[in-house]
mmCIF file of C-alpha atoms in Angstrom:
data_model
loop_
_atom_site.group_PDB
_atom_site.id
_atom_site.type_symbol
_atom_site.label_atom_id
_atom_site.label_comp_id
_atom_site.label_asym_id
_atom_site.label_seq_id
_atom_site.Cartn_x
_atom_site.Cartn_y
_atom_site.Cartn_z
ATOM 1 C CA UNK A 3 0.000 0.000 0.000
ATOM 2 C CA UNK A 4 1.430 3.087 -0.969
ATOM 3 C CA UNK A 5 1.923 6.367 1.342
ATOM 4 C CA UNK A 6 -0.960 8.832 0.015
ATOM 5 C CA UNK A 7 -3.567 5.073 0.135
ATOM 6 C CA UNK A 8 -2.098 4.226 3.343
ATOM 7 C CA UNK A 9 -2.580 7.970 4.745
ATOM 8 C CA UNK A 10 -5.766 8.038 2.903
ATOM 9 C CA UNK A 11 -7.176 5.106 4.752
ATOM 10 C CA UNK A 12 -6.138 6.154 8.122
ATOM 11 C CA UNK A 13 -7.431 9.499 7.696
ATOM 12 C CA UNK A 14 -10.996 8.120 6.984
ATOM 13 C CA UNK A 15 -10.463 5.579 10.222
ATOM 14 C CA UNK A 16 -9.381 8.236 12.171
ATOM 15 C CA UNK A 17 -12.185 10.501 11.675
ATOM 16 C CA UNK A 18 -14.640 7.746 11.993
ATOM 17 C CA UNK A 19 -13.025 7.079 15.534
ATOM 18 C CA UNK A 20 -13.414 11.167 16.305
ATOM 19 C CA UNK A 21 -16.851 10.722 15.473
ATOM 20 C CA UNK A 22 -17.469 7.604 17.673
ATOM 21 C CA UNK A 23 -15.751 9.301 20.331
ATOM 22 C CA UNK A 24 -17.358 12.459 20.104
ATOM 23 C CA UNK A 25 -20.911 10.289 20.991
ATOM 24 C CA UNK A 26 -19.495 7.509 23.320
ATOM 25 C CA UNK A 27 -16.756 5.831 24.292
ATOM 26 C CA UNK A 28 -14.488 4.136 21.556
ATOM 27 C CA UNK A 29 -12.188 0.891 23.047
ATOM 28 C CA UNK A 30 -8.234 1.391 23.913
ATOM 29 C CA UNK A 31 -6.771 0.226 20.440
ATOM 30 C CA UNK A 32 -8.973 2.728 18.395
ATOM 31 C CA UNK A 33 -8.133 5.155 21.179
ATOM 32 C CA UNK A 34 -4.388 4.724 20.375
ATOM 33 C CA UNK A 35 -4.691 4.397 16.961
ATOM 34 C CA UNK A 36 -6.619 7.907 17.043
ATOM 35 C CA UNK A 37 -4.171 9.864 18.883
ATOM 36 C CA UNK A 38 -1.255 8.462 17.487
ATOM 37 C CA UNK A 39 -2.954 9.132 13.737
ATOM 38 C CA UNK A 40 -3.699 13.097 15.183
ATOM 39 C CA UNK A 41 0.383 13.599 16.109
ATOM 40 C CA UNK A 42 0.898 13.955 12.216
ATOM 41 C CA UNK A 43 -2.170 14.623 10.979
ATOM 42 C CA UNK A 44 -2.819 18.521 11.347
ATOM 43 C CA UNK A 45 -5.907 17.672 8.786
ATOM 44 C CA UNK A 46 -7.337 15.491 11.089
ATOM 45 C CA UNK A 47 -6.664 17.479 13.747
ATOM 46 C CA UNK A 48 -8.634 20.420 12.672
ATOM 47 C CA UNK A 49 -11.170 18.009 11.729
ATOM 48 C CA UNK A 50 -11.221 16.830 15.668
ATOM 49 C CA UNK A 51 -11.423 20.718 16.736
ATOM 50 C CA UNK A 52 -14.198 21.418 14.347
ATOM 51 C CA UNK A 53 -16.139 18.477 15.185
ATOM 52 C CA UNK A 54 -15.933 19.317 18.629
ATOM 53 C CA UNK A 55 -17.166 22.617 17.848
ATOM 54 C CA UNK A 56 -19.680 21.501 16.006
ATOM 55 C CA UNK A 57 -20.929 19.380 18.872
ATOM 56 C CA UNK A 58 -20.844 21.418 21.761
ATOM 57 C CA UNK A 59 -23.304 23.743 19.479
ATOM 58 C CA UNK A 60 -25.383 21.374 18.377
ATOM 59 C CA UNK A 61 -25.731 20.013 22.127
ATOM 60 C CA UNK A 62 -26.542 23.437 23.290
ATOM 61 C CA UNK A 63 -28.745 24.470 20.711
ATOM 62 C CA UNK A 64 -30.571 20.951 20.821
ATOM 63 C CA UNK A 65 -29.983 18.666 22.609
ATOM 64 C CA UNK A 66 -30.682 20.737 26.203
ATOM 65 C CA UNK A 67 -34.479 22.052 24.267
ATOM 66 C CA UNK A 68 -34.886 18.730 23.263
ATOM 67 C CA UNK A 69 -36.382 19.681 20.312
ATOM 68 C CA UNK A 70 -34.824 17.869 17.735
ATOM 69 C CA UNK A 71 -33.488 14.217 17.274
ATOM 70 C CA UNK A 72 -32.174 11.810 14.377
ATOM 71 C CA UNK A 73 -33.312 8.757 13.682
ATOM 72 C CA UNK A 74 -31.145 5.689 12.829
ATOM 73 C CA UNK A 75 -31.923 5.661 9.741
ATOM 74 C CA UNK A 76 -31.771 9.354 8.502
ATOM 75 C CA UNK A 77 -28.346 8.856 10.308
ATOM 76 C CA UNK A 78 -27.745 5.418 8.136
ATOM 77 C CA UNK A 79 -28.774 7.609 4.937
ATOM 78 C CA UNK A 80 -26.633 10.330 5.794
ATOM 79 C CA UNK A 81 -23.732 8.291 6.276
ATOM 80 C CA UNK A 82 -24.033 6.555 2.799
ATOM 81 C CA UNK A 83 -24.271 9.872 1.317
ATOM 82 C CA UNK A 84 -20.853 10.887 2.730
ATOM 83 C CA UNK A 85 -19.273 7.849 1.759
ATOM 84 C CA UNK A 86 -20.786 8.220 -1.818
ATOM 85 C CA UNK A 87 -19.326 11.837 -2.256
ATOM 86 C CA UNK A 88 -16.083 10.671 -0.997
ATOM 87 C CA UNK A 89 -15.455 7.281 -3.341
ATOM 88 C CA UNK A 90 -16.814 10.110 -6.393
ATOM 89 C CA UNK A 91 -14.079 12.568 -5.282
ATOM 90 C CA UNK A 92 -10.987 9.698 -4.600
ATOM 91 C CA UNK A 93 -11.999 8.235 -8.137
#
């Protein structure tokens, strides 16, 4: 596997982790593969800081009014979207 594929694929791991963590707990090997991913990853690092962002509004805005919630699958559908729009753009 070259460099940019093997980069590639750990940058789409590694903000799948930031993700998981962001809503839960992820295990200790993910954990380490995360962090050790974000030391030379300044992509994935602002991706961390912006999803955290991102959060923390969306928990205040939301989350405390309870006023809005996702469903699995809107979540599901959203997801497959993403990974559509990315496989287009790496083609």
């Amino acid at each position: 596997m070259s460099w940019y594929n093997r980069t590639k694929y750990d940058c789409r791991n590694t903000t799948k982790r930031i993700e998981r963590r962001q809503n839960g707990s992820i295990g200790i090997i993910d954990s380490i593969s995360m962090h050790t991913h974000l030391v030379s990853c300044p992509l994935c690092r602002l991706y961390k800081e912006q999803t955290k962002m991102l959060h923390y509004l969306l928990q205040k805005e939301f989350v405390e009014d309870r006023t809005v919630t996702l469903d699995m699958a809107f979540k599901e559908r959203l997801e497959q979207m993403i990974n559509d729009r990315l496989s287009k753009r790496d083609s």
